[in-house]
Coordinates of C-alpha atoms in Angstrom, one line a residue:
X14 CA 197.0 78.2 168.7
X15 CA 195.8 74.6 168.0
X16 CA 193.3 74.8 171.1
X17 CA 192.0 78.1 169.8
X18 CA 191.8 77.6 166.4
X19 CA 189.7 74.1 164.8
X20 CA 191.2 74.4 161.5
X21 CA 194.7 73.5 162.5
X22 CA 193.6 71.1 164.7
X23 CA 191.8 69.1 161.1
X24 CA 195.4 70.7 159.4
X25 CA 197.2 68.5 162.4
X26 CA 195.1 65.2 161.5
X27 CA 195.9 65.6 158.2
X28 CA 199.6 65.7 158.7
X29 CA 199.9 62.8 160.8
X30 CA 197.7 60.4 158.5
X31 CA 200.4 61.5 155.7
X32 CA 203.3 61.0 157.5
X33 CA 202.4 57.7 158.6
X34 CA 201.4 56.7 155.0
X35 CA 204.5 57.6 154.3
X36 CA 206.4 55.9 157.0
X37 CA 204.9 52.3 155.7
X38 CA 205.9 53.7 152.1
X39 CA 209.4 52.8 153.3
X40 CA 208.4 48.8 153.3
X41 CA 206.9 47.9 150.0
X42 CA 209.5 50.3 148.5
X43 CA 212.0 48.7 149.9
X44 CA 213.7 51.4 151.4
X45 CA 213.3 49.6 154.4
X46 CA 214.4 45.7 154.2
X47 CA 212.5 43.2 156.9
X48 CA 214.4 40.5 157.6
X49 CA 214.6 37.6 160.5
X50 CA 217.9 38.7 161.4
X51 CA 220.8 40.0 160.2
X52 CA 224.3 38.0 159.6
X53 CA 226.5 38.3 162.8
X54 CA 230.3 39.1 162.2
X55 CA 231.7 35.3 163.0
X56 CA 234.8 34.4 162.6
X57 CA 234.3 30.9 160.6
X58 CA 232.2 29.6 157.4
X59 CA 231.9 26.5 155.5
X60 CA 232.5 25.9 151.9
X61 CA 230.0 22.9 151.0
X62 CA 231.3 21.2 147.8
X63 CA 229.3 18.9 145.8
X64 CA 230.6 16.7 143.3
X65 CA 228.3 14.5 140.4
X66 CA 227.6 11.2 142.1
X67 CA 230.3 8.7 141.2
X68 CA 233.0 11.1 140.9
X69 CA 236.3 9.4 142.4
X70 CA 237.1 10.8 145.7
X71 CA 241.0 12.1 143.9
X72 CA 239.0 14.7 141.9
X73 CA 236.7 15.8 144.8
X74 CA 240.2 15.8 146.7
X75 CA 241.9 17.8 144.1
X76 CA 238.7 20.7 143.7
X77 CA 239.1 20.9 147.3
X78 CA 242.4 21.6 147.3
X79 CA 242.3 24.4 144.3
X80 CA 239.5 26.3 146.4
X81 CA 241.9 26.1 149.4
X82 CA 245.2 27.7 147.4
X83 CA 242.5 30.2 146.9
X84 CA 241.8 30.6 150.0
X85 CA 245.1 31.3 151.3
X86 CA 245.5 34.5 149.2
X87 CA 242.5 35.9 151.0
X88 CA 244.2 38.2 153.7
X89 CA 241.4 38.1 156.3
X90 CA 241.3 34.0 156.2
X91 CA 243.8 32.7 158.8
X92 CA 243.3 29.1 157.8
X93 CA 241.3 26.5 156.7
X94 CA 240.9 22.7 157.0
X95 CA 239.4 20.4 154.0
X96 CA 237.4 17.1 154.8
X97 CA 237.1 15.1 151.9
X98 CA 234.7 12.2 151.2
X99 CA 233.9 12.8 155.1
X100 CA 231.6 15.7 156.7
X101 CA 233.3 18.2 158.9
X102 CA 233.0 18.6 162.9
X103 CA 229.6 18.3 163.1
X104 CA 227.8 21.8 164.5
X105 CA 224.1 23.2 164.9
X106 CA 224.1 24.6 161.6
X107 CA 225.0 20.8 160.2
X108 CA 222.6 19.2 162.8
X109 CA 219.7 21.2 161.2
X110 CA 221.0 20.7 157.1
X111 CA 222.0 17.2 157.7
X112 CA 225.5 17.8 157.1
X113 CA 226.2 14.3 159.1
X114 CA 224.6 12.4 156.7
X115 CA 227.8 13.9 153.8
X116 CA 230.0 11.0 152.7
X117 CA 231.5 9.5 150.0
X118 CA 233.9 10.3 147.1
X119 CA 231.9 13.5 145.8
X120 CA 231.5 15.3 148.5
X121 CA 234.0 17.4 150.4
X122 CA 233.8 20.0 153.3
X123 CA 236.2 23.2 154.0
X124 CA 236.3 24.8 157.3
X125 CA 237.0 28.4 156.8
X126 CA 238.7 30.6 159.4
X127 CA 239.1 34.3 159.8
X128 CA 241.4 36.6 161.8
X129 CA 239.9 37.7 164.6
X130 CA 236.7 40.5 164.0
X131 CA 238.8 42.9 166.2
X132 CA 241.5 43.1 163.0
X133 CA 239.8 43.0 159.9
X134 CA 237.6 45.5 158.7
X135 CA 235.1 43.4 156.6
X136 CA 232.6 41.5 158.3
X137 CA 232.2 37.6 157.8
X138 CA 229.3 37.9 155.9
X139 CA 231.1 40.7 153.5
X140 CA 233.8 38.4 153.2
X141 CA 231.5 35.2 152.0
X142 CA 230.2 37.5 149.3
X143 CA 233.5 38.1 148.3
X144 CA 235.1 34.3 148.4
X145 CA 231.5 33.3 146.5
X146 CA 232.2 34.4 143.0
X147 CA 235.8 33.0 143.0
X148 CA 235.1 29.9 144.5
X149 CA 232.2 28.7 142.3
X150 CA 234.2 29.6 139.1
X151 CA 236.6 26.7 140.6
X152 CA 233.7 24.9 141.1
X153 CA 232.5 25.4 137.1
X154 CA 235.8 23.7 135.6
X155 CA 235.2 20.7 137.9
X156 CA 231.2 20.5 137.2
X157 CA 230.4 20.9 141.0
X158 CA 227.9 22.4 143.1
X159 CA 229.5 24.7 145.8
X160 CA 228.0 26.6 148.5
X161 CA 229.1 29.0 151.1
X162 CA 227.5 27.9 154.3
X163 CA 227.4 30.5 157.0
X164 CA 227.0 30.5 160.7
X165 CA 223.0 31.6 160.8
X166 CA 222.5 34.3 164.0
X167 CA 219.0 33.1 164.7
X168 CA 217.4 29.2 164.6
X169 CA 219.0 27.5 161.5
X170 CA 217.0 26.1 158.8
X171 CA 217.8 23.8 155.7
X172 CA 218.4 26.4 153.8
X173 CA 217.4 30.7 153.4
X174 CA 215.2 30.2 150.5
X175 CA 213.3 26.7 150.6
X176 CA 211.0 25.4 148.1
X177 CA 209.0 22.1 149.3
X178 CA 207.3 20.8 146.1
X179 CA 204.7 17.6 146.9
X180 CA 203.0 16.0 143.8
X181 CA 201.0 12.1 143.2
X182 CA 203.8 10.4 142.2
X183 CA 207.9 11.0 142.0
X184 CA 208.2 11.8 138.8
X185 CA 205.3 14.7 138.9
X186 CA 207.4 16.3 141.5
X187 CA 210.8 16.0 140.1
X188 CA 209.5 17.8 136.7
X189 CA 208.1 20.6 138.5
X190 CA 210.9 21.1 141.2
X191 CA 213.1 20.7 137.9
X192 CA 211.3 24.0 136.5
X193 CA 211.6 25.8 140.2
X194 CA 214.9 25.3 140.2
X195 CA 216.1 26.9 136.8
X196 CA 213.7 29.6 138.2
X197 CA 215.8 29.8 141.5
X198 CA 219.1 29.9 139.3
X199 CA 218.0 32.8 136.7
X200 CA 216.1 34.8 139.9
X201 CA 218.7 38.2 140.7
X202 CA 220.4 37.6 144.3
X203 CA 219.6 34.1 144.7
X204 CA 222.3 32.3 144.9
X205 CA 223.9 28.6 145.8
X206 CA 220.5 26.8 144.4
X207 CA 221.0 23.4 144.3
X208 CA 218.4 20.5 145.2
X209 CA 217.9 17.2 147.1
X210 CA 218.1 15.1 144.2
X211 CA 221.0 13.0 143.1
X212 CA 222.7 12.7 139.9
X213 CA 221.7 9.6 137.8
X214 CA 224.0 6.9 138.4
X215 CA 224.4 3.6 136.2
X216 CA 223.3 1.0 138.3
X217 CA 225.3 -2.9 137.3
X218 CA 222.9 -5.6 138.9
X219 CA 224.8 -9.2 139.6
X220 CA 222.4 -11.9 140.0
X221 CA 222.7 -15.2 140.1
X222 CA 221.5 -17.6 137.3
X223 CA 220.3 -19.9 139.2
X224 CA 219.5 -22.6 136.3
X225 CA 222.7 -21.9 134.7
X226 CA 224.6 -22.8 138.3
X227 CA 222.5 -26.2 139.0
X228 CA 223.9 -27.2 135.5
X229 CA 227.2 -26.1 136.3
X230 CA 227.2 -28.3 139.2
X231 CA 227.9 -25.0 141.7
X232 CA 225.8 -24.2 144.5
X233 CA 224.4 -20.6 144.4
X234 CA 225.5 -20.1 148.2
X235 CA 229.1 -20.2 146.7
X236 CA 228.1 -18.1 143.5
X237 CA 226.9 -15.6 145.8
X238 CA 229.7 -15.5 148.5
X239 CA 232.4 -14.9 145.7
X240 CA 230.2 -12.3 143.6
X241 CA 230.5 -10.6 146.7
X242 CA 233.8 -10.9 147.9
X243 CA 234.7 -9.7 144.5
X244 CA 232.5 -6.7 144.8
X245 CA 232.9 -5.8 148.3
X246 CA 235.8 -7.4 149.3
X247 CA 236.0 -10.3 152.4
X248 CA 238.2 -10.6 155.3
X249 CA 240.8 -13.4 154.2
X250 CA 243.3 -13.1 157.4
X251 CA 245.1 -11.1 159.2
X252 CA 249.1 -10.0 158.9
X253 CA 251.6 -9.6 161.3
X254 CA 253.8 -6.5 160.4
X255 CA 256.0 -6.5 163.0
X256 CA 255.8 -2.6 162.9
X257 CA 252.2 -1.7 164.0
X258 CA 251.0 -1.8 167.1
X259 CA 247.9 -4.0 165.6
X260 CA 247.3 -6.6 163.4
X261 CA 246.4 -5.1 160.0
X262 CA 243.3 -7.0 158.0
X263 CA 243.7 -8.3 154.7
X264 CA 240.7 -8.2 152.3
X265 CA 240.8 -9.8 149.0
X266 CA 238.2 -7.8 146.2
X267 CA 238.2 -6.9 142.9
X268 CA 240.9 -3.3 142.5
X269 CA 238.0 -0.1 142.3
X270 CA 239.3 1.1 138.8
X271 CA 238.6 -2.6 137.4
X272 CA 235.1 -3.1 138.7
X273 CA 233.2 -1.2 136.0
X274 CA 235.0 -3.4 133.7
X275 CA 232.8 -6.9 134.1
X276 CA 235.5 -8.7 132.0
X277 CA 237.0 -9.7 135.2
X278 CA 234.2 -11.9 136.0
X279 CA 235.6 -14.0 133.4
X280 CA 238.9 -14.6 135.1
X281 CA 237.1 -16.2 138.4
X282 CA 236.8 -19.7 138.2
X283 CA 234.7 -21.8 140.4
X284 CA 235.4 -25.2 140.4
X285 CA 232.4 -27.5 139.8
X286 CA 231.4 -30.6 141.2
X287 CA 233.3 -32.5 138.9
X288 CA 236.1 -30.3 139.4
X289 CA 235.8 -28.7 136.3
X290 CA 236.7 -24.8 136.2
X291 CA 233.5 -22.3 135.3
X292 CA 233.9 -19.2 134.6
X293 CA 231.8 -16.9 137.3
X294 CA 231.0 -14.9 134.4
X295 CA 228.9 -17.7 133.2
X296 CA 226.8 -18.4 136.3
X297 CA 225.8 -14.7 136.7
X298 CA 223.0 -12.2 135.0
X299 CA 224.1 -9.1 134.3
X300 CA 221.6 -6.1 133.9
X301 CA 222.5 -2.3 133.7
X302 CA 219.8 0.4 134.9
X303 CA 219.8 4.0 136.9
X304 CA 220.1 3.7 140.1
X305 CA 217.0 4.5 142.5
X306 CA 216.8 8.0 143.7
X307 CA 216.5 8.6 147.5
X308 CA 213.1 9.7 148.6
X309 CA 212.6 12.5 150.9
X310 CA 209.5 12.9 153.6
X311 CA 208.2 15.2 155.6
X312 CA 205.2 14.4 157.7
X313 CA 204.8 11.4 156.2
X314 CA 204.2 13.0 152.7
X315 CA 206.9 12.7 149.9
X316 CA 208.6 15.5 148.7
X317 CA 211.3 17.4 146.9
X318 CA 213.3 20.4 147.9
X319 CA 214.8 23.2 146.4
X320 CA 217.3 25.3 147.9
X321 CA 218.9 28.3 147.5
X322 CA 220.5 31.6 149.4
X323 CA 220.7 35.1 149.1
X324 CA 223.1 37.7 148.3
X325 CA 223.4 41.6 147.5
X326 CA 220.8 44.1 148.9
X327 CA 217.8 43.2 149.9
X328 CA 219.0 39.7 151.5
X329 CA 215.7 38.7 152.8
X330 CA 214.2 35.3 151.8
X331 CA 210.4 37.2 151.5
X332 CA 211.7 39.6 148.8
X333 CA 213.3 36.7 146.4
X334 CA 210.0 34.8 146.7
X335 CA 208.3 37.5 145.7
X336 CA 210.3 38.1 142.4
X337 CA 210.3 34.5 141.5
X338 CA 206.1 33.9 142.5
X339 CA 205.1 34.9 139.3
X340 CA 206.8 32.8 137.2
X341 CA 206.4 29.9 139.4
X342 CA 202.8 30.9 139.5
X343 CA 202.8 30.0 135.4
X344 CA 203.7 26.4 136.1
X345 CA 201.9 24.0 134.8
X346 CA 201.1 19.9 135.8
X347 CA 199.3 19.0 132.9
X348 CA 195.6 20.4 133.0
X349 CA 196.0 22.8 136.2
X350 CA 198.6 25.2 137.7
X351 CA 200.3 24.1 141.1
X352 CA 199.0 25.6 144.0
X353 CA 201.3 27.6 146.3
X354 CA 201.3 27.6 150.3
X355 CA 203.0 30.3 152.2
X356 CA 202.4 28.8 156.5
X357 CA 201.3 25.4 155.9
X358 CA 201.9 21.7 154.2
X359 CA 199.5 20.8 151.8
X360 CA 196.9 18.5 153.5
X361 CA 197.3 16.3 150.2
X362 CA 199.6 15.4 147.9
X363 CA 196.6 14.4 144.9
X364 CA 197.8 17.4 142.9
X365 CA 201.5 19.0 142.5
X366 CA 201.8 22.1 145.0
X367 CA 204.8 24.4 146.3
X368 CA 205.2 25.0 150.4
X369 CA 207.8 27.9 150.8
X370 CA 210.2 26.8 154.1
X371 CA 213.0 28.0 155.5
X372 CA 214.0 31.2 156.7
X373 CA 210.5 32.5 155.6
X374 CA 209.0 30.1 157.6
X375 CA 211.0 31.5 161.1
X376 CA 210.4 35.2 160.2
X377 CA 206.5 34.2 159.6
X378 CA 206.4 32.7 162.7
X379 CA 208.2 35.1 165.1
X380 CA 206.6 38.1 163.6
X381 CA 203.2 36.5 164.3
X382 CA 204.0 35.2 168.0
X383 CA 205.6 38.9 168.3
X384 CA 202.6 40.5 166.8
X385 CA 200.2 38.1 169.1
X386 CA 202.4 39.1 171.9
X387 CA 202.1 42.9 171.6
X388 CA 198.0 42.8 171.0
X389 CA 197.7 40.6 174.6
X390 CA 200.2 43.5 176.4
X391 CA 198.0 46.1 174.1
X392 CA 195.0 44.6 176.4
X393 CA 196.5 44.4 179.4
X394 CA 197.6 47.8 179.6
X395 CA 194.3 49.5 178.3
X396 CA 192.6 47.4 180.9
X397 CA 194.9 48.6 183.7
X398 CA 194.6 51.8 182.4
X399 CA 190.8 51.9 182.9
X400 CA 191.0 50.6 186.5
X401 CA 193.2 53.2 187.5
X402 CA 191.2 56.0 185.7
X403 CA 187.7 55.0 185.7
X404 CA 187.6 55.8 182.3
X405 CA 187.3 53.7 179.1
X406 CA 188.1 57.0 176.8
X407 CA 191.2 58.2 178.6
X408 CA 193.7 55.2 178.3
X409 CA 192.8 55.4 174.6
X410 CA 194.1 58.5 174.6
X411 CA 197.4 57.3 176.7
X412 CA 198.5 54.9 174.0
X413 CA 198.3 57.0 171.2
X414 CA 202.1 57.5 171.5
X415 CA 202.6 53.7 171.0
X416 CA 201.5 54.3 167.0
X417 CA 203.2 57.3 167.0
X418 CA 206.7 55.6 167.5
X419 CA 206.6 53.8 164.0
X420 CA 206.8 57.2 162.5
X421 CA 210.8 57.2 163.9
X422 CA 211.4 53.5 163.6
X423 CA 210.3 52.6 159.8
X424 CA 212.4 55.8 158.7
X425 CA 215.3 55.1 161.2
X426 CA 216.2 52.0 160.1
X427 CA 216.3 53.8 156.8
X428 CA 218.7 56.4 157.6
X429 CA 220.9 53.6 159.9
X430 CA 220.9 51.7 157.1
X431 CA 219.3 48.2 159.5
X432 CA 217.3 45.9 158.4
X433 CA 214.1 45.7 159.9
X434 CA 214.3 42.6 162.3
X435 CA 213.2 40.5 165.0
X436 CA 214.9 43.2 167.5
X437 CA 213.5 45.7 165.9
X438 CA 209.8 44.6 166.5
X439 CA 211.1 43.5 170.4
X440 CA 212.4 47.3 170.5
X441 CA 208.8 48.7 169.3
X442 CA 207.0 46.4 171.9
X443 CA 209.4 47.6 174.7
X444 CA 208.9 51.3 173.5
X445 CA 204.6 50.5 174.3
X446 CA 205.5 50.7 178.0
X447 CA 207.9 54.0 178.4
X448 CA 205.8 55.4 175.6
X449 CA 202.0 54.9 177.3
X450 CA 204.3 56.2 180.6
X451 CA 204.9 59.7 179.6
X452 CA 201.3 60.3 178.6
X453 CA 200.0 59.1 182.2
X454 CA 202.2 61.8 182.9
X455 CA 200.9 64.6 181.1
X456 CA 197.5 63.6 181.2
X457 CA 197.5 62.4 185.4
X458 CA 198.7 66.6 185.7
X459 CA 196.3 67.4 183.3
X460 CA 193.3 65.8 185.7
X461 CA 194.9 67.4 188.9
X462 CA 194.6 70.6 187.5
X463 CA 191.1 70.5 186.3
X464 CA 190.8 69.0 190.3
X465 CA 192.2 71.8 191.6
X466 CA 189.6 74.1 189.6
X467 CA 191.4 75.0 187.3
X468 CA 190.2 75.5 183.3
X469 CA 190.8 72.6 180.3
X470 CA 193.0 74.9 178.9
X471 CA 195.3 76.5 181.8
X472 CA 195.7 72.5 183.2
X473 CA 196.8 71.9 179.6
X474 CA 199.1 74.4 179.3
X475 CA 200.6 73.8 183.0
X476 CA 201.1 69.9 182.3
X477 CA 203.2 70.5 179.5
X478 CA 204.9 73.1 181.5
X479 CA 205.8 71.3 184.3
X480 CA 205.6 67.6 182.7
X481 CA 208.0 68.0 179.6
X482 CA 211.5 67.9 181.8
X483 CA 210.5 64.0 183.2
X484 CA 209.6 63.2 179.8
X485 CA 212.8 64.5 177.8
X486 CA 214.8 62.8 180.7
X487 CA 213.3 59.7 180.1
X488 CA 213.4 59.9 176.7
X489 CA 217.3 61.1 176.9
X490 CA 217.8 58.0 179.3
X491 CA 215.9 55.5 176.5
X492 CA 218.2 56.7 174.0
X493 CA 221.6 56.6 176.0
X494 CA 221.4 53.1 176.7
X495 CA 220.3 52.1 173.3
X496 CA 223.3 53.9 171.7
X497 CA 225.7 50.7 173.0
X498 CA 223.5 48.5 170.9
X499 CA 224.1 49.6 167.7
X500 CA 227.4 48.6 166.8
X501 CA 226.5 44.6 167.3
X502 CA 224.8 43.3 163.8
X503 CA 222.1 41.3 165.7
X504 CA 220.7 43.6 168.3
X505 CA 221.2 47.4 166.4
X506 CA 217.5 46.9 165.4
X507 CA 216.8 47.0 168.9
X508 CA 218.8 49.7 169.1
X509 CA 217.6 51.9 166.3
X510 CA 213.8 51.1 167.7
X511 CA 214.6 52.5 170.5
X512 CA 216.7 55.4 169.5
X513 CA 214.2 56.8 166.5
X514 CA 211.0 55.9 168.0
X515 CA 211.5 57.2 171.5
X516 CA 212.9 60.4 169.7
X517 CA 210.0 61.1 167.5
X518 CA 207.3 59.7 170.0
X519 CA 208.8 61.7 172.7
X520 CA 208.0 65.2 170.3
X521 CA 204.8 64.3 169.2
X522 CA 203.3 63.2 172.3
X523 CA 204.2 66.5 173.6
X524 CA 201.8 68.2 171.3
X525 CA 199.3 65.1 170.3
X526 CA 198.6 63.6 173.8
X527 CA 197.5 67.1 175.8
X528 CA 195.6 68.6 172.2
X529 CA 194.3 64.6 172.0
X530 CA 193.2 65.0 175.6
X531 CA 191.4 68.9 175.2
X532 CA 189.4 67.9 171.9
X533 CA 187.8 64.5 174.1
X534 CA 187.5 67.2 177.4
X535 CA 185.9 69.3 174.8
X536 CA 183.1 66.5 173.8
X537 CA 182.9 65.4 176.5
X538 CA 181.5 68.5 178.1
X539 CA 180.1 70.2 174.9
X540 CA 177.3 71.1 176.8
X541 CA 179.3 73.2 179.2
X542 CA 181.3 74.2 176.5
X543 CA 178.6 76.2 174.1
X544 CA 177.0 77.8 177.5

């Protein structure tokens, strides 16, 4: 009937530019969540705590240890291991977020270990959702900043969500990243925001006085060495325990707990050089002042970042931005709003700007390699195509079926429930080939027939005939092997591209690519056609 009849041939046309309206509805409605890639099922996680700069490494110690009581009621952790004032093992997840670099009294890592994936029913990212909420209550009573730091399944990066903010001058940047940040905390499903900026710290700056010591009668060289022996402490000897296997060192300082209390500096005398005892007290300036802040770079140009992760349904880095844009959007450095860059560094740092990183910044750049990738085999193909037909028109027709797989994949991934990934566009790319295959099938018969004398119509009719059985079988084939994929978290996408849009491909080119193939015959030979 649709070779007979025009008006359900236009009906057909119409139906298809619907349905694949409504296929990319699935996107921007979010029924369909893109993604990088999805958390793999590990069997480990790191607890990142954060204590305010200064904070005595027993407190850090003792948060550390109320997080891991915690953490032993959870049935699916099997144990756990706390690193305090030190980093933990070091692995590629810490290369990338600088984990190494973690040390001092405020600071404290948790190795977290599951039971094996094979007897638990929750999956490790599950779990860290779960272990979140508790653990950062803990974290609340003790003022710290915790995170949950999970083994990424794809490159790592600093952090998911990543806000670079470049400005003229420090304190340009700090006020806006300030702003960014409360917008990171009050933004729905983004959670563990913290930033690269420390705490301020009271700062006590000993120097010498140097008039003050010439009239003493001390040298400053001896001023100095005892200021810092004092502070630091200084290698006095060695003692002979009898019980260790090595000498142990002794070092004479000031105790820690009496070194914010300068009064001590009056009870070290230096004699003078007419043997007189002076206070050191005396012979030294003291000034109090916040200490300097590190500065971060990248390319050379200052900046500030602002971290953060997500967590609940639609854990994709490109959705949060997009909630928070237009509030950051309405921030203001004096005069002008800051401009925002989504692929690339500011080429200057004049006026305050935003650079979004981090896991947006991988899922930009594989989609578009991907993307580049499947337009150069596009090419290829259509070219090959056209050498082995002689035709320009005809391979056109052939690939139709490559479209016509998105209308299984958008909405499978919906009805799987999958994020759109990574795999998912590698499954789509790999679907171009078997795809474009099956039409060379129907459409090589098709040509034979009209060879052997044969009408447009009868060789239609007997290509899908005869044609339709290697087809199914390759599509039944497609979809076997694909079925093993689905139950592993990073490569279902592949999977479900392959399942859905062989499936739905495989039916419509059945019908599109021999009626696609009679309306060109039927141009293209209009002449014949009306005599």
């Amino acid at each position: 009937p649709l070779m007979d009849k025009r008006l359900l041939r236009v009906f057909l046309i119409i139906v298809m530019v619907v349905l694949f309206a409504a296929a990319f509805m699935f996107i921007p409605t979010k029924l369909v969540v893109m993604k990088m890639l999805p958390f793999d099922n590990k069997n480990e996680l790191q607890v990142i705590i954060d204590m305010p700069e200064g904070t005595p490494l027993e407190k850090t110690t003792a948060l550390a240890v109320e997080i891991g009581h915690y953490l032993a009621t959870v049935p699916e952790v099997a144990n756990y291991e706390i690193y305090a004032g030190i980093a933990a093992p070091i692995n590629f997840n810490g290369l990338v977020r600088h984990y190494f670099f973690r040390k001092g009294g405020n600071v404290a890592d948790i190795q977290v270990n599951f039971v094996d994936k094979s007897k638990r029913k929750l999956k490790s990212h599950d779990l860290a959702k779960i272990i979140r909420g508790p653990i950062q209550e803990i974290g609340k009573r003790y003022n710290a900043n915790i995170k949950i730091a999970e083994v990424p399944p794809g490159p790592p990066v600093l952090s998911t969500l990543v806000a670079e903010v470049y400005g003229p001058n420090q304190e340009t940047r700090l006020r806006v990243a300030s702003q960014i940040k409360k917008i990171f905390e009050t933004t729905e499903g983004v959670v563990d925001v913290d930033w690269l900026v420390e705490d301020d710290m009271e700062e006590i700056d000993l120097r010498v006085d140097k008039v003050k010591a010439a009239l003493s009668g001390v040298s400053t060289e001896m001023v100095s060495k005892t200021l810092y022996m004092a502070v630091n402490g200084m290698k006095a000897g060695i003692l002979h325990t009898g019980k260790d296997r090595e000498d142990v060192d002794v070092i004479v300082k000031i105790p820690e707990r009496q070194k914010s209390a300068l009064d001590i500096l009056k009870d070290i005398n230096l004699l003078s050089m007419n043997g007189k005892p002076v206070p050191l007290s005396e012979l030294v300036q003291i000034r109090r002042k916040t200490k300097d802040k590190a500065i971060y770079h990248k390319n050379l140009k200052p900046v500030v970042y602002v971290i953060g992760d997500v967590a609940g349904t639609e854990e994709s880095p490109v959705y949060a931005i997009l909630k928070m844009r237009k509030r950051i959007a309405s921030i203001t450095d004096g005069n002008y709003r800051i401009k925002e860059y989504w692929t690339r560094q500011p080429e200057t740092t004049q006026v305050a700007s935003i650079k979004w990183d981090g896991e947006w910044q991988i899922t930009y750049e594989v989609f578009r390699d991907l993307g580049l990738a499947f337009f150069g085999a596009m090419i290829i193909m259509y070219f090959i195509l056209v050498a082995w037909f002689g035709s320009f028109a005809t391979p056109i027709i052939m690939m139709i079926p490559i479209p016509l797989s998105l209308l299984g994949i958008i909405p499978g991934h919906f009805f799987f429930g999958k994020f759109f990934t990574a795999t998912s566009m590698i499954g789509f790319i790999a679907l171009a080939g078997i795809m474009v295959r099956n039409a060379v099938l129907l459409i090589d018969f098709i040509e034979l027939g009209l060879d052997r004398g044969n009408s447009i119509k009868d060789a239609v009719i007997e290509s899908g005939a005869i044609r339709t059985r290697p087809v199914i079988l390759t599509t039944v084939a497609v979809i076997t092997g694909a079925f093993f994929m689905l139950p592993d978290p990073i490569f279902a996408g592949l999977g479900v591209s392959l399942i859905t849009g062989a499936t739905v491909s495989t039916i419509l080119t059945l019908v599109i690519i021999p009626l696609g193939y009679f309306m060109y015959y039927k141009m293209a030979h209009r002449e014949h056609f009306r005599g």
